[in-house]
């Protein structure tokens, strides 16, 4: 029987890690570290031993499981993954085979070790443990058994789940993101369609086949729907409209069509309302409807277009949006009912677009085309307007979207030549390219 580690032992261990982290010298601003959980701090050293195949034919799946767990933890931002080149030659497959001293000596110096085994017949069964090897008398921090179909996709899913369990334990209960997905726009089939992929770029597949232009996908808070912009007929004219994809039904479902141009949907944090830009009454302004799209209510009244609303996910009381009412696109903030609209004052000229709130509702990411012509991604403390620049190169870096852990950002970039989807830690490090085929843009990270 696999038993969980006693809470009091785990609390002492996590307290030690936090003390080490607090003693490290910070390089990023305090508001940034507090909001993202990232900074130049000490991280627990974790080793992931090769999961042991019980039969020869299970080697590919045991190798896949091991590698996916390692990749997930490496990109977590809160763990220092020990290189496998330093691991001892004896690989444990069950707790009785774990020799703590071989993992804590100077060459490895691990705080924790993940290990286990895999068997496979009509189903795959994976036993997985995480142990604190600095405390030999302690019980398992994690002990899990995963059972399911013996497929690559299922093994990858189990690996993501195990990695998320580890991250949750080491971050005070904050869920990991290895099981999340990213929606995006791709033209690789000939027309711009909505696609979805795993957070690490695996399992890329289209979810729409409208054979028109689809843009700006936005996950609902419960991840059951994706609202997006599509070119569709309305009142005898083909124009941008708000469309809705149902994850459960695996199809585009009915949503009202309005006159004029309708685009850039945004969900309220509770999923009960949608805000979007519409010219149904003439000038492109922000409108509010319930989740079914009924009874649109106009929120903004200004000379110039208003678009790209981003609802504060923590409070639900404020919205940041883009407007060119002053001549060029700038960021504005207003109450969710449209009152108290005001420009966000930033100390430079240039285009400000693509606002995206961090899950904590305190940090705002956006794209900024500075006077020198570059599009780069910045984050801002919403209360003080202090800034951190995340990208700096000759490419266009745009449309940031936060992961639900607040430690990662997905964005589009031309840094490789063509427009592709990339992810990075929220401090701008560990940038990874996720797409390579065709033209890919407008990513949006699922909330779970």
Short mmCIF file of C-alpha atoms in Angstrom, two decimals:
data_model
loop_
_atom_site.label_atom_id
_atom_site.label_comp_id
_atom_site.label_asym_id
_atom_site.label_seq_id
_atom_site.Cartn_x
_atom_site.Cartn_y
_atom_site.Cartn_z
CA UNK A 1 0.00 0.00 0.00
CA UNK A 2 1.34 3.45 -0.93
CA UNK A 3 1.02 5.92 1.94
CA UNK A 4 1.22 9.70 1.82
CA UNK A 5 3.78 11.60 3.83
CA UNK A 6 2.55 12.92 7.19
CA UNK A 7 1.54 16.61 6.96
CA UNK A 8 3.73 17.71 9.86
CA UNK A 9 6.88 16.25 8.28
CA UNK A 10 6.08 17.87 4.95
CA UNK A 11 5.46 21.21 6.67
CA UNK A 12 8.94 21.15 8.23
CA UNK A 13 10.50 20.32 4.87
CA UNK A 14 8.65 23.08 3.02
CA UNK A 15 9.50 25.52 5.79
CA UNK A 16 13.19 24.79 5.26
CA UNK A 17 12.85 25.44 1.53
CA UNK A 18 11.07 28.73 2.15
CA UNK A 19 13.78 29.83 4.57
CA UNK A 20 16.43 29.09 1.96
CA UNK A 21 14.46 31.01 -0.64
CA UNK A 22 14.03 33.99 1.65
CA UNK A 23 17.76 34.21 2.33
CA UNK A 24 18.66 34.52 -1.35
CA UNK A 25 19.27 37.93 -2.84
CA UNK A 26 16.47 39.04 -5.15
CA UNK A 27 17.17 40.61 -8.53
CA UNK A 28 13.62 41.28 -9.74
CA UNK A 29 11.40 43.93 -8.08
CA UNK A 30 9.62 42.79 -4.94
CA UNK A 31 6.18 43.23 -6.48
CA UNK A 32 7.21 41.03 -9.41
CA UNK A 33 8.56 38.24 -7.20
CA UNK A 34 5.49 38.33 -4.98
CA UNK A 35 3.15 38.25 -7.95
CA UNK A 36 4.84 35.49 -9.92
CA UNK A 37 6.71 33.42 -7.34
CA UNK A 38 9.83 33.79 -9.49
CA UNK A 39 13.16 35.32 -8.63
CA UNK A 40 16.79 34.55 -7.94
CA UNK A 41 16.07 32.31 -5.00
CA UNK A 42 17.21 28.88 -3.86
CA UNK A 43 15.20 26.03 -5.35
CA UNK A 44 14.91 22.44 -4.16
CA UNK A 45 17.14 20.06 -6.11
CA UNK A 46 15.07 17.22 -7.50
CA UNK A 47 16.16 14.09 -9.36
CA UNK A 48 13.88 11.98 -11.54
CA UNK A 49 15.27 8.46 -11.80
CA UNK A 50 14.52 6.41 -14.90
CA UNK A 51 11.20 4.67 -14.34
CA UNK A 52 11.87 0.95 -14.45
CA UNK A 53 10.06 -1.16 -17.10
CA UNK A 54 8.89 -4.50 -15.70
CA UNK A 55 8.86 -6.05 -19.19
CA UNK A 56 11.04 -5.35 -22.22
CA UNK A 57 8.11 -4.23 -24.37
CA UNK A 58 7.27 -1.47 -21.84
CA UNK A 59 10.62 0.31 -22.27
CA UNK A 60 9.31 2.94 -24.75
CA UNK A 61 6.51 3.96 -22.38
CA UNK A 62 8.74 4.00 -19.30
CA UNK A 63 11.20 6.23 -21.18
CA UNK A 64 8.38 8.49 -22.37
CA UNK A 65 6.96 8.83 -18.87
CA UNK A 66 10.38 9.65 -17.40
CA UNK A 67 11.22 12.26 -20.03
CA UNK A 68 7.87 14.05 -19.87
CA UNK A 69 8.07 14.31 -16.07
CA UNK A 70 11.60 15.72 -16.32
CA UNK A 71 10.59 18.25 -18.98
CA UNK A 72 7.57 19.39 -16.97
CA UNK A 73 9.61 19.90 -13.80
CA UNK A 74 12.45 21.63 -15.67
CA UNK A 75 10.00 24.23 -17.00
CA UNK A 76 8.17 24.71 -13.69
CA UNK A 77 10.33 27.62 -12.57
CA UNK A 78 10.46 26.48 -8.94
CA UNK A 79 12.71 23.39 -9.12
CA UNK A 80 16.36 22.78 -9.94
CA UNK A 81 16.40 19.50 -11.83
CA UNK A 82 19.54 17.46 -11.20
CA UNK A 83 21.17 16.29 -14.43
CA UNK A 84 20.79 12.52 -14.97
CA UNK A 85 24.53 12.34 -15.71
CA UNK A 86 25.13 12.63 -11.94
CA UNK A 87 22.67 9.90 -10.91
CA UNK A 88 23.87 6.72 -9.15
CA UNK A 89 23.96 3.54 -11.23
CA UNK A 90 21.42 1.70 -9.06
CA UNK A 91 17.93 2.82 -10.07
CA UNK A 92 15.13 2.25 -7.51
CA UNK A 93 11.83 0.84 -8.75
CA UNK A 94 10.11 0.63 -5.32
CA UNK A 95 10.76 2.43 -2.00
CA UNK A 96 12.60 -0.56 -0.54
CA UNK A 97 15.32 -0.14 -3.17
CA UNK A 98 15.91 3.59 -2.52
CA UNK A 99 19.33 4.26 -0.98
CA UNK A 100 19.14 7.82 0.28
CA UNK A 101 22.88 8.37 0.73
CA UNK A 102 23.58 7.72 -2.95
CA UNK A 103 21.27 10.63 -3.87
CA UNK A 104 22.48 13.06 -1.20
CA UNK A 105 26.24 12.79 -1.69
CA UNK A 106 28.14 15.74 -3.15
CA UNK A 107 27.87 14.68 -6.79
CA UNK A 108 24.05 14.56 -6.78
CA UNK A 109 23.07 16.57 -3.69
CA UNK A 110 19.35 16.03 -4.28
CA UNK A 111 16.66 17.10 -1.84
CA UNK A 112 14.03 14.91 -3.44
CA UNK A 113 13.94 11.89 -5.74
CA UNK A 114 11.08 10.77 -7.98
CA UNK A 115 11.09 7.15 -9.12
CA UNK A 116 8.89 4.16 -9.85
CA UNK A 117 8.05 1.38 -12.28
CA UNK A 118 5.77 0.55 -15.18
CA UNK A 119 3.95 -2.64 -16.18
CA UNK A 120 1.78 -3.13 -19.24
CA UNK A 121 -0.66 -5.70 -20.59
CA UNK A 122 -4.24 -4.80 -21.46
CA UNK A 123 -3.63 -1.61 -19.52
CA UNK A 124 -0.62 0.36 -18.34
CA UNK A 125 0.06 0.58 -14.59
CA UNK A 126 2.58 3.13 -13.32
CA UNK A 127 3.71 3.28 -9.70
CA UNK A 128 5.27 6.64 -8.90
CA UNK A 129 6.82 8.01 -5.72
CA UNK A 130 8.49 11.18 -4.52
CA UNK A 131 10.77 10.94 -1.46
CA UNK A 132 12.61 13.50 0.65
CA UNK A 133 16.05 11.86 0.69
CA UNK A 134 17.47 14.41 3.14
CA UNK A 135 15.20 12.88 5.80
CA UNK A 136 15.72 9.09 5.65
CA UNK A 137 13.05 8.33 8.27
CA UNK A 138 10.29 10.15 6.42
CA UNK A 139 7.47 8.57 4.50
CA UNK A 140 6.68 9.29 0.85
CA UNK A 141 5.86 12.88 -0.06
CA UNK A 142 3.82 11.41 -2.93
CA UNK A 143 2.75 7.86 -3.73
CA UNK A 144 0.54 7.26 -6.74
CA UNK A 145 -0.63 4.46 -9.01
CA UNK A 146 -1.84 5.40 -12.51
CA UNK A 147 -3.84 2.93 -14.59
CA UNK A 148 -5.22 3.36 -18.10
CA UNK A 149 -4.97 2.57 -21.78
CA UNK A 150 -1.46 1.53 -22.90
CA UNK A 151 -1.08 4.42 -25.37
CA UNK A 152 1.48 7.20 -25.77
CA UNK A 153 -1.22 9.80 -25.18
CA UNK A 154 -2.33 8.21 -21.91
CA UNK A 155 1.24 7.76 -20.65
CA UNK A 156 1.94 11.44 -21.42
CA UNK A 157 -1.23 12.40 -19.54
CA UNK A 158 -0.17 10.38 -16.48
CA UNK A 159 3.30 11.96 -16.59
CA UNK A 160 1.74 15.44 -16.63
CA UNK A 161 -0.46 14.50 -13.68
CA UNK A 162 2.50 13.24 -11.64
CA UNK A 163 4.52 16.37 -12.43
CA UNK A 164 1.57 18.57 -11.43
CA UNK A 165 1.26 16.65 -8.16
CA UNK A 166 4.94 17.33 -7.41
CA UNK A 167 4.60 21.03 -8.25
CA UNK A 168 1.52 21.33 -6.08
CA UNK A 169 3.32 19.79 -3.10
CA UNK A 170 6.34 22.07 -3.47
CA UNK A 171 4.44 25.29 -4.09
CA UNK A 172 2.07 25.25 -1.15
CA UNK A 173 -0.85 23.76 -3.04
CA UNK A 174 -0.73 25.93 -6.18
CA UNK A 175 -1.62 23.58 -9.06
CA UNK A 176 0.90 22.83 -11.78
CA UNK A 177 0.20 23.55 -15.44
CA UNK A 178 1.39 20.35 -17.13
CA UNK A 179 -2.20 19.22 -17.76
CA UNK A 180 -3.36 22.54 -19.21
CA UNK A 181 -3.87 23.38 -22.88
CA UNK A 182 -3.29 26.32 -25.19
CA UNK A 183 -5.75 27.47 -27.85
CA UNK A 184 -4.33 29.34 -30.84
CA UNK A 185 -4.92 30.28 -34.46
CA UNK A 186 -3.16 28.38 -37.24
CA UNK A 187 -3.28 28.69 -41.02
CA UNK A 188 -1.50 25.40 -41.72
CA UNK A 189 -4.63 23.83 -43.27
CA UNK A 190 -5.11 26.73 -45.71
CA UNK A 191 -7.46 28.95 -43.69
CA UNK A 192 -7.16 30.37 -40.20
CA UNK A 193 -8.77 27.91 -37.79
CA UNK A 194 -8.81 27.52 -34.01
CA UNK A 195 -6.37 24.86 -32.81
CA UNK A 196 -5.60 23.40 -29.39
CA UNK A 197 -2.40 21.82 -28.06
CA UNK A 198 -0.97 20.58 -24.78
CA UNK A 199 0.93 23.18 -22.80
CA UNK A 200 4.27 21.78 -24.05
CA UNK A 201 3.28 21.84 -27.74
CA UNK A 202 2.28 18.17 -28.01
CA UNK A 203 -1.00 16.96 -29.51
CA UNK A 204 -1.63 19.93 -31.83
CA UNK A 205 -4.99 19.59 -33.57
CA UNK A 206 -7.72 21.81 -35.07
CA UNK A 207 -11.05 22.18 -33.30
CA UNK A 208 -12.77 24.23 -36.00
CA UNK A 209 -13.11 23.70 -39.74
CA UNK A 210 -15.08 26.77 -40.78
CA UNK A 211 -12.91 27.41 -43.87
CA UNK A 212 -12.96 31.14 -43.20
CA UNK A 213 -10.98 33.42 -40.87
CA UNK A 214 -11.00 32.63 -37.13
CA UNK A 215 -9.17 34.82 -34.60
CA UNK A 216 -8.71 35.66 -30.87
CA UNK A 217 -9.69 32.41 -29.06
CA UNK A 218 -10.56 32.84 -25.37
CA UNK A 219 -11.17 29.95 -22.95
CA UNK A 220 -14.14 30.17 -20.60
CA UNK A 221 -13.19 30.05 -16.88
CA UNK A 222 -14.34 26.41 -16.63
CA UNK A 223 -12.49 25.48 -19.87
CA UNK A 224 -15.73 24.10 -21.36
CA UNK A 225 -15.98 26.67 -24.18
CA UNK A 226 -13.80 28.80 -26.41
CA UNK A 227 -15.19 32.13 -27.60
CA UNK A 228 -13.50 33.51 -30.69
CA UNK A 229 -13.83 35.89 -33.63
CA UNK A 230 -14.95 34.38 -36.92
CA UNK A 231 -15.98 35.78 -40.29
CA UNK A 232 -19.58 34.71 -40.74
CA UNK A 233 -22.73 35.98 -42.46
CA UNK A 234 -24.94 38.37 -40.50
CA UNK A 235 -27.92 40.19 -41.99
CA UNK A 236 -26.79 39.25 -45.49
CA UNK A 237 -23.21 40.48 -45.04
CA UNK A 238 -20.08 38.49 -44.14
CA UNK A 239 -18.35 40.26 -41.23
CA UNK A 240 -16.43 39.44 -38.05
CA UNK A 241 -18.75 37.86 -35.48
CA UNK A 242 -18.44 36.24 -32.05
CA UNK A 243 -18.45 32.45 -32.40
CA UNK A 244 -18.50 29.76 -29.72
CA UNK A 245 -16.85 26.33 -29.64
CA UNK A 246 -18.07 23.77 -27.10
CA UNK A 247 -15.35 21.46 -25.78
CA UNK A 248 -17.92 18.96 -24.49
CA UNK A 249 -19.85 18.82 -27.77
CA UNK A 250 -16.64 19.10 -29.85
CA UNK A 251 -18.26 21.54 -32.26
CA UNK A 252 -19.07 25.18 -32.90
CA UNK A 253 -22.44 25.96 -31.29
CA UNK A 254 -25.02 28.63 -32.05
CA UNK A 255 -24.28 32.19 -30.93
CA UNK A 256 -26.15 35.39 -31.92
CA UNK A 257 -25.00 37.43 -34.91
CA UNK A 258 -24.95 41.22 -34.75
CA UNK A 259 -24.69 44.00 -37.27
CA UNK A 260 -21.30 45.48 -38.06
CA UNK A 261 -17.93 44.20 -36.88
CA UNK A 262 -17.85 42.09 -33.70
CA UNK A 263 -14.56 40.83 -32.29
CA UNK A 264 -12.21 40.25 -29.33
CA UNK A 265 -14.43 38.40 -26.82
CA UNK A 266 -13.49 38.29 -23.13
CA UNK A 267 -15.10 36.22 -20.37
CA UNK A 268 -16.09 37.50 -16.95
CA UNK A 269 -14.25 35.58 -14.20
CA UNK A 270 -17.40 33.65 -13.28
CA UNK A 271 -18.19 32.78 -16.91
CA UNK A 272 -21.62 34.42 -16.80
CA UNK A 273 -20.89 37.28 -19.21
CA UNK A 274 -18.97 38.14 -22.37
CA UNK A 275 -17.50 41.51 -23.29
CA UNK A 276 -16.49 42.27 -26.86
CA UNK A 277 -15.92 45.05 -29.36
CA UNK A 278 -18.79 45.82 -31.73
CA UNK A 279 -19.76 48.43 -34.30
CA UNK A 280 -23.43 47.40 -34.21
CA UNK A 281 -24.36 51.01 -33.38
CA UNK A 282 -21.71 52.66 -35.56
CA UNK A 283 -18.41 53.24 -33.78
CA UNK A 284 -16.47 50.18 -32.47
CA UNK A 285 -17.25 50.17 -28.76
CA UNK A 286 -17.28 47.62 -25.95
CA UNK A 287 -20.50 45.74 -25.30
CA UNK A 288 -21.58 43.35 -22.55
CA UNK A 289 -23.88 40.33 -22.92
CA UNK A 290 -24.73 37.30 -20.86
CA UNK A 291 -22.97 34.04 -21.77
CA UNK A 292 -25.68 33.20 -24.30
CA UNK A 293 -25.07 36.46 -26.18
CA UNK A 294 -28.45 38.03 -25.46
CA UNK A 295 -29.32 41.66 -24.67
CA UNK A 296 -26.04 43.43 -25.56
CA UNK A 297 -25.38 46.53 -23.47
CA UNK A 298 -23.02 49.29 -24.63
CA UNK A 299 -20.28 50.17 -22.12
CA UNK A 300 -17.95 52.70 -23.81
CA UNK A 301 -18.77 56.03 -25.43
CA UNK A 302 -15.78 57.71 -27.07
CA UNK A 303 -14.41 59.02 -30.34
CA UNK A 304 -12.22 56.21 -31.65
CA UNK A 305 -12.34 52.43 -31.48
CA UNK A 306 -12.35 50.42 -28.24
CA UNK A 307 -11.30 46.76 -28.35
CA UNK A 308 -9.36 43.91 -26.68
CA UNK A 309 -11.04 43.91 -23.24
CA UNK A 310 -9.32 41.97 -20.45
CA UNK A 311 -11.32 41.32 -17.30
CA UNK A 312 -9.51 41.32 -13.95
CA UNK A 313 -9.71 37.59 -13.05
CA UNK A 314 -9.37 38.14 -9.31
CA UNK A 315 -11.85 40.92 -8.61
CA UNK A 316 -14.12 40.88 -11.66
CA UNK A 317 -14.59 44.59 -11.02
CA UNK A 318 -12.21 46.19 -13.52
CA UNK A 319 -11.42 45.81 -17.21
CA UNK A 320 -8.36 46.92 -19.18
CA UNK A 321 -8.88 47.56 -22.88
CA UNK A 322 -7.29 49.20 -25.93
CA UNK A 323 -8.56 52.44 -27.45
CA UNK A 324 -7.20 54.85 -30.05
CA UNK A 325 -9.43 57.70 -28.85
CA UNK A 326 -6.30 59.80 -28.30
CA UNK A 327 -4.91 59.13 -31.78
CA UNK A 328 -2.85 55.95 -31.24
CA UNK A 329 -3.69 52.72 -29.37
CA UNK A 330 -3.31 53.06 -25.61
CA UNK A 331 -4.38 51.05 -22.58
CA UNK A 332 -7.39 52.17 -20.59
CA UNK A 333 -8.96 50.87 -17.41
CA UNK A 334 -12.62 51.06 -16.42
CA UNK A 335 -15.08 49.48 -14.04
CA UNK A 336 -16.77 46.36 -15.41
CA UNK A 337 -19.98 48.36 -15.87
CA UNK A 338 -18.20 50.90 -18.09
CA UNK A 339 -17.84 53.69 -15.53
CA UNK A 340 -14.65 55.52 -14.50
CA UNK A 341 -12.76 54.95 -17.75
CA UNK A 342 -9.24 56.40 -17.69
CA UNK A 343 -5.99 56.00 -19.63
CA UNK A 344 -3.18 54.04 -17.97
CA UNK A 345 -0.38 56.57 -17.86
CA UNK A 346 2.96 55.12 -18.97
CA UNK A 347 6.14 57.17 -19.42
CA UNK A 348 6.73 56.86 -23.16
CA UNK A 349 5.10 57.12 -26.56
CA UNK A 350 4.18 54.14 -28.68
CA UNK A 351 1.44 51.61 -29.33
CA UNK A 352 0.08 49.71 -26.31
CA UNK A 353 -1.97 46.61 -27.16
CA UNK A 354 -2.85 43.03 -26.11
CA UNK A 355 -3.56 43.43 -22.35
CA UNK A 356 -3.62 40.22 -20.30
CA UNK A 357 -4.10 39.94 -16.52
CA UNK A 358 -2.09 37.57 -14.35
CA UNK A 359 -4.29 35.22 -12.29
CA UNK A 360 -3.63 37.27 -9.14
CA UNK A 361 -5.26 40.36 -10.70
CA UNK A 362 -2.25 42.51 -9.75
CA UNK A 363 0.08 42.21 -12.73
CA UNK A 364 -0.78 43.14 -16.30
CA UNK A 365 1.10 41.90 -19.37
CA UNK A 366 0.85 43.69 -22.70
CA UNK A 367 2.61 44.35 -26.01
CA UNK A 368 4.32 47.70 -26.46
CA UNK A 369 5.65 49.08 -29.71
CA UNK A 370 8.23 51.54 -28.51
CA UNK A 371 9.41 54.54 -30.59
CA UNK A 372 12.31 52.50 -32.02
CA UNK A 373 9.74 50.25 -33.70
CA UNK A 374 10.09 46.99 -31.77
CA UNK A 375 7.11 45.10 -30.38
CA UNK A 376 8.03 43.67 -26.99
CA UNK A 377 6.19 42.20 -24.03
CA UNK A 378 6.10 44.00 -20.70
CA UNK A 379 4.51 43.35 -17.33
CA UNK A 380 3.25 46.11 -15.08
CA UNK A 381 2.24 46.37 -11.45
CA UNK A 382 -1.35 47.57 -11.75
CA UNK A 383 -1.25 49.75 -8.62
CA UNK A 384 2.14 51.49 -9.11
CA UNK A 385 2.60 51.17 -12.91
CA UNK A 386 6.16 49.89 -12.39
CA UNK A 387 7.39 47.94 -15.41
CA UNK A 388 9.53 44.90 -16.24
CA UNK A 389 10.49 44.26 -19.87
CA UNK A 390 10.36 40.54 -20.72
CA UNK A 391 11.51 40.46 -24.35
CA UNK A 392 14.10 42.55 -26.18
CA UNK A 393 15.02 41.62 -29.73
CA UNK A 394 14.37 42.65 -33.33
CA UNK A 395 11.31 40.41 -33.65
CA UNK A 396 7.66 41.16 -33.00
CA UNK A 397 6.62 39.72 -29.63
CA UNK A 398 2.89 40.06 -29.06
CA UNK A 399 -0.35 38.76 -27.57
CA UNK A 400 0.78 37.47 -24.17
CA UNK A 401 -1.50 35.15 -22.20
CA UNK A 402 -0.85 33.94 -18.65
CA UNK A 403 -0.79 30.35 -17.46
CA UNK A 404 -3.06 29.65 -14.47
CA UNK A 405 -0.02 29.33 -12.16
CA UNK A 406 1.02 32.96 -12.82
CA UNK A 407 4.58 31.78 -13.50
CA UNK A 408 4.40 31.26 -17.26
CA UNK A 409 3.34 33.26 -20.31
CA UNK A 410 2.52 32.13 -23.84
CA UNK A 411 2.92 34.59 -26.71
CA UNK A 412 3.46 34.88 -30.45
CA UNK A 413 6.80 35.90 -31.91
CA UNK A 414 8.61 36.26 -35.22
CA UNK A 415 12.03 35.74 -33.62
CA UNK A 416 12.54 32.56 -35.64
CA UNK A 417 11.56 34.19 -38.91
CA UNK A 418 7.89 33.18 -39.17
CA UNK A 419 5.10 33.93 -36.71
CA UNK A 420 4.97 31.10 -34.15
CA UNK A 421 3.77 30.33 -30.62
CA UNK A 422 6.29 30.46 -27.78
CA UNK A 423 6.16 30.07 -24.02
CA UNK A 424 8.46 31.45 -21.35
CA UNK A 425 8.70 31.87 -17.63
CA UNK A 426 7.06 35.11 -16.51
CA UNK A 427 10.50 36.69 -16.02
CA UNK A 428 11.31 36.20 -19.72
CA UNK A 429 13.63 33.21 -19.27
CA UNK A 430 13.40 29.67 -20.71
CA UNK A 431 11.69 30.73 -23.96
CA UNK A 432 10.45 27.67 -25.88
CA UNK A 433 9.01 27.45 -29.38
CA UNK A 434 5.87 25.29 -29.50
CA UNK A 435 4.75 25.51 -33.15
CA UNK A 436 6.77 25.20 -36.36
CA UNK A 437 4.31 24.49 -39.19
CA UNK A 438 2.50 27.29 -40.99
CA UNK A 439 1.55 30.64 -39.50
CA UNK A 440 0.47 30.51 -35.83
CA UNK A 441 -0.78 33.33 -33.64
CA UNK A 442 -3.06 34.60 -30.87
CA UNK A 443 -2.44 31.98 -28.13
CA UNK A 444 -4.65 31.72 -25.05
CA UNK A 445 -3.79 29.52 -22.04
CA UNK A 446 -6.57 27.40 -20.55
CA UNK A 447 -7.49 28.09 -16.91
CA UNK A 448 -7.07 24.42 -15.92
#
